[in-house]
Coordinates of C-alpha atoms in Angstrom, one line a residue:
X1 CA 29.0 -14.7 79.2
X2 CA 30.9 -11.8 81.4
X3 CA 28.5 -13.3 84.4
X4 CA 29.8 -17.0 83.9
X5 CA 33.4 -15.5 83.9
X6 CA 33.0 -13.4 87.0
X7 CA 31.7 -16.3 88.9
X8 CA 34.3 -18.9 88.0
X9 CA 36.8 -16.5 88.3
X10 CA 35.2 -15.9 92.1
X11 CA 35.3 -20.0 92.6
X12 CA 38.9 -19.7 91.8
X13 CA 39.9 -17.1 94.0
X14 CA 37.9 -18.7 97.5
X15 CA 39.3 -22.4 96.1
X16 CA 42.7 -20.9 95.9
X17 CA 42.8 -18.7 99.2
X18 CA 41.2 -21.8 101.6
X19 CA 43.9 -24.3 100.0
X20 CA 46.9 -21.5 100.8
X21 CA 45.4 -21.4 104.1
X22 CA 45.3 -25.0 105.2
X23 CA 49.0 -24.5 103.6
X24 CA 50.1 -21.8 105.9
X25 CA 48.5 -24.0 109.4
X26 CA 50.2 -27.0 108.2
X27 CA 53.1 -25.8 108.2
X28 CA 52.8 -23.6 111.7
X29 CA 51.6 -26.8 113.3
X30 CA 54.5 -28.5 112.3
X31 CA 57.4 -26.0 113.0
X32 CA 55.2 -25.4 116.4
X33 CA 55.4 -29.5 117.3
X34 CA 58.6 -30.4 119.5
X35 CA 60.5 -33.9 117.9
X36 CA 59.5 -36.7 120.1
X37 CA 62.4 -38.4 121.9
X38 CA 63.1 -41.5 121.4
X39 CA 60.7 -44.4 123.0
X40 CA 61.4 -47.5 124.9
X41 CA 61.3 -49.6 121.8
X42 CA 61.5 -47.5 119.2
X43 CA 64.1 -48.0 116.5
X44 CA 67.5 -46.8 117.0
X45 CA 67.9 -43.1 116.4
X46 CA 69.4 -42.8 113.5
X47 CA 66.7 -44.7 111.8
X48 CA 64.5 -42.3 113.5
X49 CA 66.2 -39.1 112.3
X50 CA 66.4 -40.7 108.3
X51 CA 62.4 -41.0 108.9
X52 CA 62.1 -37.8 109.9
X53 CA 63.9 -36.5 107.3
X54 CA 62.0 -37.9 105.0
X55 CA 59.1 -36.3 106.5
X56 CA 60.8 -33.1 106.7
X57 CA 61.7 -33.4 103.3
X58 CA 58.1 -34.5 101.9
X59 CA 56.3 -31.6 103.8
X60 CA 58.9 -29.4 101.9
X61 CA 57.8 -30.9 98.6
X62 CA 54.5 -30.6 99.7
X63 CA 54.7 -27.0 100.9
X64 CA 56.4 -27.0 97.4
X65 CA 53.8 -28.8 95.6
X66 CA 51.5 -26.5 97.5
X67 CA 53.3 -23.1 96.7
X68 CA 53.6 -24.5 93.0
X69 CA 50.3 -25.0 92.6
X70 CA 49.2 -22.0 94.8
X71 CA 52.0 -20.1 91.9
X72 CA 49.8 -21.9 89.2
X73 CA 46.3 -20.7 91.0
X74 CA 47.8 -17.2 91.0
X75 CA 48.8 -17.5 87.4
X76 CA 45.2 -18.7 86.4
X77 CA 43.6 -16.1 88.5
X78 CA 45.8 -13.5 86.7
X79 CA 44.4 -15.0 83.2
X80 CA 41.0 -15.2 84.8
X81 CA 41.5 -12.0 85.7
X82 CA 42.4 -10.6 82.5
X83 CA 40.3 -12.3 80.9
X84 CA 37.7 -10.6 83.6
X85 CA 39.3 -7.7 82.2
X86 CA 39.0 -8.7 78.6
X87 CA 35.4 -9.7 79.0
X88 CA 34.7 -6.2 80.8
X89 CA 36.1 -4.5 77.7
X90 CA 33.7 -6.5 75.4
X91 CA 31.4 -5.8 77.5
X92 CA 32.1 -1.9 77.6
X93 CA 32.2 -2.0 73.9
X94 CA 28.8 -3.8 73.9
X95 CA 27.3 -1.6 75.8
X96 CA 28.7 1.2 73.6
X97 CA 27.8 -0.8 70.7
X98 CA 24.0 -1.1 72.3
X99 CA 23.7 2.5 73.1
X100 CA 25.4 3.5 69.8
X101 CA 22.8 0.7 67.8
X102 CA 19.9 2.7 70.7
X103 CA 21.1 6.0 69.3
X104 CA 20.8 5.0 65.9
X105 CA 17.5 3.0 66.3
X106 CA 16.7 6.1 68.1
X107 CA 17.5 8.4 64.9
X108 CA 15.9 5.5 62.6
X109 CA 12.9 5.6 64.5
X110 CA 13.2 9.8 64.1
X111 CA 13.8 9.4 60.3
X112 CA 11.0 6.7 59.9
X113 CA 8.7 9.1 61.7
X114 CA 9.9 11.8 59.6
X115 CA 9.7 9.8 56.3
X116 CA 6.6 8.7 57.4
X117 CA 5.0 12.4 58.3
X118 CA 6.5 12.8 54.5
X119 CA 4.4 9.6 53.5
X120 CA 1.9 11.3 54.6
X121 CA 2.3 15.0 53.1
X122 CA 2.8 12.7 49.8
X123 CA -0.3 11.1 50.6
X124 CA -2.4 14.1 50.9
X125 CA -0.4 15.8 48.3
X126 CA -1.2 12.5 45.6
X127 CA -4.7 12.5 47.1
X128 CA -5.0 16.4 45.9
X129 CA -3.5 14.7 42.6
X130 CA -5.5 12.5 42.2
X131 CA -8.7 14.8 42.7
X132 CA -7.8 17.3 40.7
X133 CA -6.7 15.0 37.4
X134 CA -10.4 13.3 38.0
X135 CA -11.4 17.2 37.9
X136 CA -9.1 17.7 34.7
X137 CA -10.2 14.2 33.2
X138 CA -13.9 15.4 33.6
X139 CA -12.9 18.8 32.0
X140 CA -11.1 17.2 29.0
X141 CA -14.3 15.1 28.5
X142 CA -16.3 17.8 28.1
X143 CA -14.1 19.4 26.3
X144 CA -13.8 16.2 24.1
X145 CA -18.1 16.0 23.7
X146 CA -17.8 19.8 23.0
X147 CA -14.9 19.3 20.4
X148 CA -17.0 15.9 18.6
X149 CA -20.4 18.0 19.0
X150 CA -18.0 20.9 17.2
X151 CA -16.6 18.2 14.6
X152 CA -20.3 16.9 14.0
X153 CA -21.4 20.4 13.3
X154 CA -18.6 21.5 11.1
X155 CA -19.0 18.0 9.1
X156 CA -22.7 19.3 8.7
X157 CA -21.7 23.0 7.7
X158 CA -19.1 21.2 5.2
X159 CA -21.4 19.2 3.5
X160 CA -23.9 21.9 3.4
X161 CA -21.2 24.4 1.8
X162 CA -20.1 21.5 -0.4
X163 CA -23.7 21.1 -1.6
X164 CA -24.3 24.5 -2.0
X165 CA -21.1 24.9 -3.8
X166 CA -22.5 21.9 -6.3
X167 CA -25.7 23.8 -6.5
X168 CA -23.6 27.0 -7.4
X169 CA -21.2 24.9 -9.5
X170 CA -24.4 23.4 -11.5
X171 CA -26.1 26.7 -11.7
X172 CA -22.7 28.1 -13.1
X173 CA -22.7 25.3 -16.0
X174 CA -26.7 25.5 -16.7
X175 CA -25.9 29.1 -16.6
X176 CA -22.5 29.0 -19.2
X177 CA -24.4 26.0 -21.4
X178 CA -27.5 28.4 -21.5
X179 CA -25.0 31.5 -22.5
X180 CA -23.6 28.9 -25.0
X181 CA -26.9 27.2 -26.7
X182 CA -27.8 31.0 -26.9
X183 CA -24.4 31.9 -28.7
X184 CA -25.3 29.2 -31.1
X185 CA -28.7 29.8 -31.8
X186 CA -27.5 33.4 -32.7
X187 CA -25.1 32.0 -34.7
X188 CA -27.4 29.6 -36.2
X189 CA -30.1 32.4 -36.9
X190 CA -27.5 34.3 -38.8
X191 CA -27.0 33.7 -42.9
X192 CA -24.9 31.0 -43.1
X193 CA -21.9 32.5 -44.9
X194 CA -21.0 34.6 -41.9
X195 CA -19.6 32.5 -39.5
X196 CA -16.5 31.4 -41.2
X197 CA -15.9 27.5 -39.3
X198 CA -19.4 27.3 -41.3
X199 CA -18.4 28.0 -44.3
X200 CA -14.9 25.5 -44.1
X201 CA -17.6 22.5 -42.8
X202 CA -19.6 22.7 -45.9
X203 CA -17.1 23.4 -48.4
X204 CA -15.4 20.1 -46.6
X205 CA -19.0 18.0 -47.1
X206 CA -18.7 19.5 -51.0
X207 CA -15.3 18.5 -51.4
X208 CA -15.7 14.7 -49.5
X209 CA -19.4 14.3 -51.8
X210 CA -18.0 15.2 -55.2
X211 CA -17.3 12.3 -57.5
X212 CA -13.8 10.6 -56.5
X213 CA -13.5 13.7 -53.7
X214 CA -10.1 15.5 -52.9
X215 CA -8.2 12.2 -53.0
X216 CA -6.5 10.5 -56.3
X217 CA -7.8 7.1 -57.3
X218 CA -6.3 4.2 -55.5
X219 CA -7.4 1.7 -57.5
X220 CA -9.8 1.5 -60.3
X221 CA -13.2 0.4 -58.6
X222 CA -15.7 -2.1 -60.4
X223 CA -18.5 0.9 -60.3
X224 CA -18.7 4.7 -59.1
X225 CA -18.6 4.7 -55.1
X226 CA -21.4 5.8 -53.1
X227 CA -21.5 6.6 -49.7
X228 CA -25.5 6.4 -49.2
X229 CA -26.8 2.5 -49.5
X230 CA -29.3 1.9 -52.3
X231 CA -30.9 -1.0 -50.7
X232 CA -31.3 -2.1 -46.7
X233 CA -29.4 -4.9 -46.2
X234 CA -31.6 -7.8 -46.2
X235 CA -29.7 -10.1 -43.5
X236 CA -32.3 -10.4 -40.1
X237 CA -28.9 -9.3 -38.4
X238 CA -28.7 -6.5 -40.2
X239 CA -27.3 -3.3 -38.2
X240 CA -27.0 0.6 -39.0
X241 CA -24.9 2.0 -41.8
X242 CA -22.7 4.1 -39.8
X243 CA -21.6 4.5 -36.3
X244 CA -20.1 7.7 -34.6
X245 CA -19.0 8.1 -30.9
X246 CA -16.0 10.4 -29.2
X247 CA -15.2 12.3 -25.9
X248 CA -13.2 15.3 -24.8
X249 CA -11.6 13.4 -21.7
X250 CA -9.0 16.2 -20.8
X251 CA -5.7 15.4 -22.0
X252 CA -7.1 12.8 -24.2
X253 CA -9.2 13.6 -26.8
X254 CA -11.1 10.6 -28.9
X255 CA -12.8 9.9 -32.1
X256 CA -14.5 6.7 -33.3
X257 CA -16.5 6.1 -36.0
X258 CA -17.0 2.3 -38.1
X259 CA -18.7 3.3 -41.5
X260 CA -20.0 0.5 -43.9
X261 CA -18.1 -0.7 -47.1
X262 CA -19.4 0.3 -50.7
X263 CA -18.8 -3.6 -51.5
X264 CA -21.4 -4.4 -48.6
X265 CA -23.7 -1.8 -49.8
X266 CA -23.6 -2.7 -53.3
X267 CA -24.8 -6.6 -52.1
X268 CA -27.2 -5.2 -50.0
X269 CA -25.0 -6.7 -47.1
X270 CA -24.7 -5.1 -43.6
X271 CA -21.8 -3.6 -42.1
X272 CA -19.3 -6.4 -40.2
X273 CA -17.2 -4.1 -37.8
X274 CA -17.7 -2.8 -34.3
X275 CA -16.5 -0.2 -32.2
X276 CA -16.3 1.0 -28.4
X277 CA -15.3 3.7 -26.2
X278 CA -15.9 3.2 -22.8
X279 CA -14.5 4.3 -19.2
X280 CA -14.1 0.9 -17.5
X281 CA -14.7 0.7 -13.4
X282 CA -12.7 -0.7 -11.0
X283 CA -8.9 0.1 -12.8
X284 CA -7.6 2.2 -10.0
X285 CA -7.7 5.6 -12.0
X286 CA -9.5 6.6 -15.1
X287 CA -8.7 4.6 -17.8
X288 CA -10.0 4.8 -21.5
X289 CA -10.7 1.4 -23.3
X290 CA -10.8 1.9 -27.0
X291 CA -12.0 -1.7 -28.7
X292 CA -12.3 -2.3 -32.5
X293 CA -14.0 -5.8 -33.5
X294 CA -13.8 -7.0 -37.1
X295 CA -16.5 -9.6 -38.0
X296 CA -15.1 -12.4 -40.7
X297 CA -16.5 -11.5 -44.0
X298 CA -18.7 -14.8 -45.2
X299 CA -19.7 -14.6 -41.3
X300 CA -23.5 -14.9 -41.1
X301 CA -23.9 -13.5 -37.8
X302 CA -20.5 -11.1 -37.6
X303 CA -22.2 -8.4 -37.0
X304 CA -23.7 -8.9 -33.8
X305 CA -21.0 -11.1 -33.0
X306 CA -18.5 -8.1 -33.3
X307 CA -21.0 -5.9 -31.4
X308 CA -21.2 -8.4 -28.4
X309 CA -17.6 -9.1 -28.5
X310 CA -16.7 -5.6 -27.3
X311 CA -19.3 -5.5 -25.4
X312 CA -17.9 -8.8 -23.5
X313 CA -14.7 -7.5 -23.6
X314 CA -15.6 -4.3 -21.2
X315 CA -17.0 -6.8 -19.1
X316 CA -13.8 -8.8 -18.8
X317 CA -11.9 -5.8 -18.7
X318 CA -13.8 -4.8 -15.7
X319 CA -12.9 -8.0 -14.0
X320 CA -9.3 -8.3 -14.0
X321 CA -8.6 -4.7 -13.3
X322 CA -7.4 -5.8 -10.6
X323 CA -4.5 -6.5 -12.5
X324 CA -4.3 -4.6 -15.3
X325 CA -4.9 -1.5 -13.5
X326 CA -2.0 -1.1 -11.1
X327 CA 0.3 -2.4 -14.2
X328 CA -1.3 0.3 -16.3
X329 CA -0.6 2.7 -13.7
X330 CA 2.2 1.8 -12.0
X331 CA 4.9 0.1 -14.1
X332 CA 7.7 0.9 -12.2
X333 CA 6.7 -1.1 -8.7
X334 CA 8.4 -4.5 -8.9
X335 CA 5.6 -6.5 -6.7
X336 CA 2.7 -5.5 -9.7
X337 CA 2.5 -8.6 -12.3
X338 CA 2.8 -8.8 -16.2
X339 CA -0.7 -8.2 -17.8
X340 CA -0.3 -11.4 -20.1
X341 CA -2.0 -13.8 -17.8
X342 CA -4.9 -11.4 -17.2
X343 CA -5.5 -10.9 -21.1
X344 CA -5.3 -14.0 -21.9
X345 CA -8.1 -15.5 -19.6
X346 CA -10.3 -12.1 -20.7
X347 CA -10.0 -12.7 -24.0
X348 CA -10.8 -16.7 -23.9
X349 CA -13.5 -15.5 -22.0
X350 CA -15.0 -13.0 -24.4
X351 CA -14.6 -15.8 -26.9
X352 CA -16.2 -18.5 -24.7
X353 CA -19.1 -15.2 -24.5
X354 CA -19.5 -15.0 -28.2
X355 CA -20.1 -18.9 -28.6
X356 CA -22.8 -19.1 -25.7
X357 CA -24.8 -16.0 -27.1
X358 CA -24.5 -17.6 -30.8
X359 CA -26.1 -20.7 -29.2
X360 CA -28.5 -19.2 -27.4
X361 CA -29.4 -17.8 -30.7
X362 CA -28.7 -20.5 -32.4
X363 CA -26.5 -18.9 -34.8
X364 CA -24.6 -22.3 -34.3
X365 CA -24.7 -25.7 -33.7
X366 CA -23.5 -26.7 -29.8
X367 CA -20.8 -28.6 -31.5
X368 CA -18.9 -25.7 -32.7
X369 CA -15.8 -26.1 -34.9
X370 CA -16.6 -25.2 -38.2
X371 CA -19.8 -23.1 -36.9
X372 CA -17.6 -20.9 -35.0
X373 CA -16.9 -19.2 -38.5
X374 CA -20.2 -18.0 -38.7
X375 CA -19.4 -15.4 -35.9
X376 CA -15.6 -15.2 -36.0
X377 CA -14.2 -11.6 -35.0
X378 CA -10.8 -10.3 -34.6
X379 CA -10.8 -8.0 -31.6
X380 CA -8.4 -5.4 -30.7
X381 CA -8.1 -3.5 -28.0
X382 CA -6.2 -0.4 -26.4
X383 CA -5.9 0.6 -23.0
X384 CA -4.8 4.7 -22.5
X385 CA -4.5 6.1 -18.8
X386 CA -6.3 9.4 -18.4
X387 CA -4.9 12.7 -16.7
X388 CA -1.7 15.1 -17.4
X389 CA 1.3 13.8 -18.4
X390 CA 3.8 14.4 -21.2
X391 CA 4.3 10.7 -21.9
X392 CA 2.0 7.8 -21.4
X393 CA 2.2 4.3 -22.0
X394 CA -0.8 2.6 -23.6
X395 CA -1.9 -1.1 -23.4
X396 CA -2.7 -2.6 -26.9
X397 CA -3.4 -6.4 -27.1
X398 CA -6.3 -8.0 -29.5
X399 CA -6.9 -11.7 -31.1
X400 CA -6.7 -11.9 -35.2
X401 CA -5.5 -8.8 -37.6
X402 CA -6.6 -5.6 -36.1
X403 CA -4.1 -2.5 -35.8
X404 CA -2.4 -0.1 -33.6
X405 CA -1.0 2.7 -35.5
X406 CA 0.9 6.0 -34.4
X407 CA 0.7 9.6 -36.1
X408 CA 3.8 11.2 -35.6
X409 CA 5.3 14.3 -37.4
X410 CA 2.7 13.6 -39.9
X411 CA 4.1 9.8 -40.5
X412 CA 1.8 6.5 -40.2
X413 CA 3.9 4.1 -38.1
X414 CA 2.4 0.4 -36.9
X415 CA 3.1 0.1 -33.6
X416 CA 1.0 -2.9 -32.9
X417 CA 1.4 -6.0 -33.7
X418 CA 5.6 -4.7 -33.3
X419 CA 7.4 -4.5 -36.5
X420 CA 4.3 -5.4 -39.1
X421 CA 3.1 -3.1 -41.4
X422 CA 0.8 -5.7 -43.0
X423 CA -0.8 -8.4 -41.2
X424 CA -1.9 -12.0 -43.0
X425 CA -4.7 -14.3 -42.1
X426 CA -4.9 -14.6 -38.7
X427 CA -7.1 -17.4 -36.1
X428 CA -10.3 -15.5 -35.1
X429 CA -12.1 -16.0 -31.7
X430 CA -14.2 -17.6 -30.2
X431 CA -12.0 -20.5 -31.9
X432 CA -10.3 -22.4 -29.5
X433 CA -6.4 -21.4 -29.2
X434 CA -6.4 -18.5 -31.3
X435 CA -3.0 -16.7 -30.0
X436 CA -3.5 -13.4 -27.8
X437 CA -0.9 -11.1 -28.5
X438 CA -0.3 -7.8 -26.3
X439 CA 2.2 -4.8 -26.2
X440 CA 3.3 -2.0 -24.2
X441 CA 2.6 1.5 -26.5
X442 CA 4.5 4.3 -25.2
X443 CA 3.3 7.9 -26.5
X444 CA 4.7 11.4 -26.5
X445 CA 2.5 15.1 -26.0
X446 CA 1.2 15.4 -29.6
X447 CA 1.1 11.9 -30.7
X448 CA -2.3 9.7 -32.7
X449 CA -3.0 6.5 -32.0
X450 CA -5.6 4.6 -33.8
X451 CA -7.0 1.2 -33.1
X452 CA -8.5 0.5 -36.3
X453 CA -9.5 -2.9 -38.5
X454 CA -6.5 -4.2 -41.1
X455 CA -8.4 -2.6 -44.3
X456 CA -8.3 0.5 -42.5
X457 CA -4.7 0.6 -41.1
X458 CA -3.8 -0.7 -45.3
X459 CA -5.8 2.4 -46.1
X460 CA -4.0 4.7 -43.9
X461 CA -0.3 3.3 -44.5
X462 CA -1.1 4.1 -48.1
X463 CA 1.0 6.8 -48.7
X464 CA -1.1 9.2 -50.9
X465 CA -4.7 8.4 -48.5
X466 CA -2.1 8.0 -45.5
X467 CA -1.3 11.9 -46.3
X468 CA -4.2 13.0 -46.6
X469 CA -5.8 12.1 -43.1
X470 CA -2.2 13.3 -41.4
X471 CA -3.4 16.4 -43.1
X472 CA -6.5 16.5 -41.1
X473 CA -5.7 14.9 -38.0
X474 CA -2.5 16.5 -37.2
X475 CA -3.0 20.1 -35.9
X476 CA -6.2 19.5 -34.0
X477 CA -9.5 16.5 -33.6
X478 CA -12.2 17.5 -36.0
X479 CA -15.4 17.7 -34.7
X480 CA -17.7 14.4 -34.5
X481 CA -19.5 15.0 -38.0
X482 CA -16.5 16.3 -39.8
X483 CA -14.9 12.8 -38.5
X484 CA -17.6 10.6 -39.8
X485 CA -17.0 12.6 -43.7
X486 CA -13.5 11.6 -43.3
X487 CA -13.7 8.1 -42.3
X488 CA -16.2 7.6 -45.1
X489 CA -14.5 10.1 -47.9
X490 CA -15.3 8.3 -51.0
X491 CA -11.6 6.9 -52.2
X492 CA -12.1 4.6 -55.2
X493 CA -10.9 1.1 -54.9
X494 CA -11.7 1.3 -50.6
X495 CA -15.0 -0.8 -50.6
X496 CA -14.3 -2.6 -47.2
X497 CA -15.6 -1.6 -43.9
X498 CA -13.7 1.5 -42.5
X499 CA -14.2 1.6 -38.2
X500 CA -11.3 2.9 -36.2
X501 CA -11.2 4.5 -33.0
X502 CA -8.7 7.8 -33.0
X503 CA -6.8 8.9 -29.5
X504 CA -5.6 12.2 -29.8
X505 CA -2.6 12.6 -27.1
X506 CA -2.1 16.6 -25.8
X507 CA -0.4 16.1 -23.1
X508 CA -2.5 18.0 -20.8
X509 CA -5.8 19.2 -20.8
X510 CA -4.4 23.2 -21.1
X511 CA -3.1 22.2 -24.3
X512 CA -6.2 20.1 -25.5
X513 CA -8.4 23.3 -25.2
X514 CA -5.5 25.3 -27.1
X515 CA -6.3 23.0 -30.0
X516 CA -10.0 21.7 -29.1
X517 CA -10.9 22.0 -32.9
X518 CA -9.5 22.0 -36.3
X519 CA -8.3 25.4 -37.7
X520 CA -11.7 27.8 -38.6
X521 CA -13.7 26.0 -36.1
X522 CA -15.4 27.5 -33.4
X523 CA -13.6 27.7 -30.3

C-alpha cells in the first residue's frame, strides 16, 4: 500500500512539473515574439488589435487555467504528500507493531520453550510417578495376598479356638451333669426322709391319692374316682392314659400334660385330647407354639384325629412364618401385615389335613358332611416369643371351644376367646366354615397362661379348684411329675379329659432360675 502511494504520488509530481514547464516556454515565446505589422490585405488594424486582444486575453486565461490547475496539482501533491506522510506513519507504526508482535513471538517462542523444558521436567517427573505407584501398587498387592493369606489363617485359628472352646464348653457340661447325676445318686442312696424336697413330693402323691384328696367335692360323682384305668380301652384307636411334656426355655418356663377322664376310664373309652409343645422353624426368632386339640366326644376316631391335628398345625405354622413371625416380633413396624389372613388359610388347612388322613384311613366316607363328626376337633393354639423381656405379647387363635386363661395375683381370668368365661357349642374342624377366631395376649413378668380344653378352663374358673392350682402354680412351676398329680388330682364330679399346656412368664431367665422350682424342691 505505502509503495502504490509513493509511486502515484511520484507520477504526480513529474506530470505536474513537465505541464508548469511547457507553461513557463509558452509564455517566454510569446512575450519574446514582436506583433506583426499590419499586411497588405490584412483587415484594418483595429480589427487586428481586438484579435489580438483576444489572444492576449485567452493566453492569460490559459496561463490562468494553467497556474489554476498547476495551484490544484500543488494542492494534490500537498495531500499526496501528506498522505505520503500519513502512509509513512502507518507504516512506522507497522513496523513497530511487527517488531513489537517479533519481540513478543520472540518471548512466546522463549516461554513455549520454557513451558515446554517444564513439559518435559513434568514428563519425567509423572514418568517417576507413574513407576513408582506401579512399585506401590505391586507393594499393596502383596501386602493385600499377605493380609487375605493373614485373614484365611486367622479364620482357621478362629474356628479352631471356637471348636476347642465347644469342646471345652461340652466337656464343662458333661463335666457339671456328671457332678450333678453324682449329687443325685448320693442323694438318692441316702434314707429317703433326709432330703426334705423328698419328703414334700411324697406327702403331695399321699395327699392327691387319698380318697377325694385335698380338694372339697364339686359335685357328687355317680361312683368313687380313680385315677388308674381298670380296663384298656378297647377302641383300635385307642392311645395312652396320660401324656406329660415341658421345657425350661429361659424366660419361659412350660408345663403340659392331657390326662384321661374317669368317665372314659370307667367305659373303657380312650382319652380324646391332645397336646403339643414345639419350637417352630422359620419364625424369625425363637418362638414357642403351645397347641391343645379337643376330640368331639361320640368321635370315633378323635383321638388320633386330635393328635394329627396338632401335628398339622406345626406344619402350617411353619409355613406362614413368614408372616406370623415378623408380626409376632415386630408389632410396631407399619409395613408387617395382620396375622388373620395367615391363620385362617393354616387352620383350613390343618382341617383339609385331618379329612385326607381320615380317608386315607378310611375313618370316613369321601363324601364327608356328617362323617366329618367322626374326627371333629377343636384346636387351640398359642404363640409366645422367647427371650428377656418384662412384657410380651402372645398370639392365641384356635377353631371350636378351647381356652386361653391368665393367672394373675392368684386370679383365673379368660383371656381368650375376649370377654367369655364359658364357651357354648362351637363348629369343629375339618368342617367346612367353622369360624377362626384369633387374639393378641399381652402378658406382664410373673404372669400364667394356659391353653387348655373348655372342661379344664370350667375346672379352673371354679373358684374352690380354681384356688387350689393358684396355690400351686403361683410362686414357682412344679416339676414335670408333680405336674402330672395336679392335673389328674382326683376332684369328684371332674370325669372329663383334663390336657392343658401351662406358660410360666419370669420375665427373664435370671429370675426363672430364682424360682426354677416350687418351695422345698431342690435347686
Amino acid at each position: 500500500m505505502i509503495v502504490v502511494f509513493s509511486v502515484l504520488l511520484v507520477l504526480c509530481t513529474v506530470v505536474i512539473a513537465v505541464q508548469g514547464l511547457r507553461l513557463r516556454r509558452a509564455g517566454a515565446r510569446a512575450a519574446a515574439r514582436p506583433l506583426p505589422g499590419p499586411r497588405p490585405g490584412d483587415r484594418l488594424p483595429a480589427a487586428r488589435a481586438a484579435e489580438l486582444e483576444r489572444a492576449v486575453t485567452e493566453g492569460r486565461r490559459a496561463v490562468q487555467r494553467a497556474e489554476a490547475e498547476r495551484d490544484s496539482a500543488r494542492s494534490e501533491l500537498r495531500g499526496a504528500r501528506s498522505e505520503l506522510e500519513g502512509a509513512r506513519s502507518e507504516r512506522d507504526g507497522a513496523l513497530t507493531e511487527r517488531d513489537r508482535a517479533l519481540e513478543r513471538a520472540a518471548d512466546a517462542a522463549r516461554e513455549a520453550g520454557t513451558a515446554a523444558e517444564e513439559a518435559d521436567g513434568a514428563r519425567a517427573t509423572s514418568d517417576r510417578a507413574g513407576a513408582e505407584a506401579r512399585r506401590a501398587r505391586g507393594e499393596a498387592d502383596a501386602a493385600h495376598e499377605q493380609a487375605a493369606r493373614l485373614l484365611t489363617e486367622t479364620e482357621a485359628l478362629r474356628v479352631r479356638a471356637a471348636k476347642a472352646e465347644e469342646r471345652a464348653r461340652q466337656e464343662a457340661e458333661s463335666a457339671r451333669r456328671a457332678r450333678k447325676e453324682a449329687e443325685e445318686c448320693r442323694k438318692a442312696l441316702e434314707p429317703m426322709d433326709d432330703p426334705d424336697w423328698v419328703q414334700s413330693e411324697l406327702d403331695e402323691m399321699r395327699r392327691l391319692a387319698t380318697n377325694g384328696g385335698t380338694l372339697p367335692p364339686v359335685a357328687d360323682a355317680d361312683r368313687p374316682a380313680t385315677d388308674i384305668p381298670q380296663q384298656l380301652p378297647l377302641s383300635p384307636d385307642a392311645t395312652t392314659d396320660s401324656v406329660l411334656d415341658g421345657a425350661d426355655l429361659g424366660a419361659l418356663v412350660v408345663r403340659a400334660a392331657s390326662v384321661c377322664g374317669d368317665g372314659h376310664r370307667r367305659r373303657q373309652q380312650h382319652r380324646r385330647d391332645a397336646v403339643l409343645l414345639r419350637v417352630p422353624v422359620g419364625m424369625g426368632r425363637p418362638t414357642l407354639l403351645s397347641a391343645v386339640a379337643a376330640g368331639t366326644p361320640d368321635g370315633a376316631w378323635s383321638q388320633s384325629a386330635a393328635s394329627h391335628a396338632c401335628r398339622a398345625l406345626l406344619t402350617q405354622i411353619q409355613n406362614h412364618a413368614a408372616v406370623l413371625g415378623p408380626w409376632l416380633h415386630d408389632q410396631a413396624a407399619a409395613d408387617v401385615p395382620g396375622p388373620a389372613a395367615a391363620l385362617r388359610l393354616a387352620l383350613n388347612d390343618v382341617g383339609q389335613a385331618i379329612r385326607v388322613e381320615a380317608r386315607g384311613r378310611g375313618w370316613v366316607s369321601a363324601e364327608g358332611t356328617q362323617d366329618d363328626r367322626a374326627v371333629g376337633v377343636s384346636l387351640t393354639g398359642l404363640l409366645s416369643p422367647l427371650g428377656d423381656s418384662g412384657t410380651r405379647t402372645h398370639l392365641a387363635f384356635g377353631v371350636g371351644d378351647g381356652m386361653v386363661l391368665r393367672l394373675r395375683d392368684r386370679t383365673w381370668t379368660t383371656v381368650f376367646p375376649a370377654g367369655d368365661r364359658h364357651i357354648g357349642e362351637t363348629t369343629p374342624l375339618p368342617v367346612k366354615g367353622a369360624p377362626v377366631r384369633w387374639l393378641a395376649v399381652p402378658s406382664r413378668e410373673g404372669d400364667r397362661l394356659v391353653v387348655c380344653t373348655r372342661p379344664t378352663a370350667q375346672l379352673l374358673l371354679n373358684e374352690v379348684t380354681g384356688s387350689w392350682f393358684a396355690d400351686r402354680w403361683t410362686d414357682g412351676q412344679p416339676r414335670l411329675t408333680s405336674f402330672l398329680l395336679q392335673l389328674g388330682a382326683r376332684i369328684r364330679g371332674a370325669v372329663e379329659d383334663r390336657t392343658m399346656a401351662c406358660v410360666w412368664d419370669h420375665g427373664y431367665a435370671s429370675h426363672a432360675a430364682e424360682t426354677r422350682y416350687l418351695p422345698g424342691s431342690p435347686r
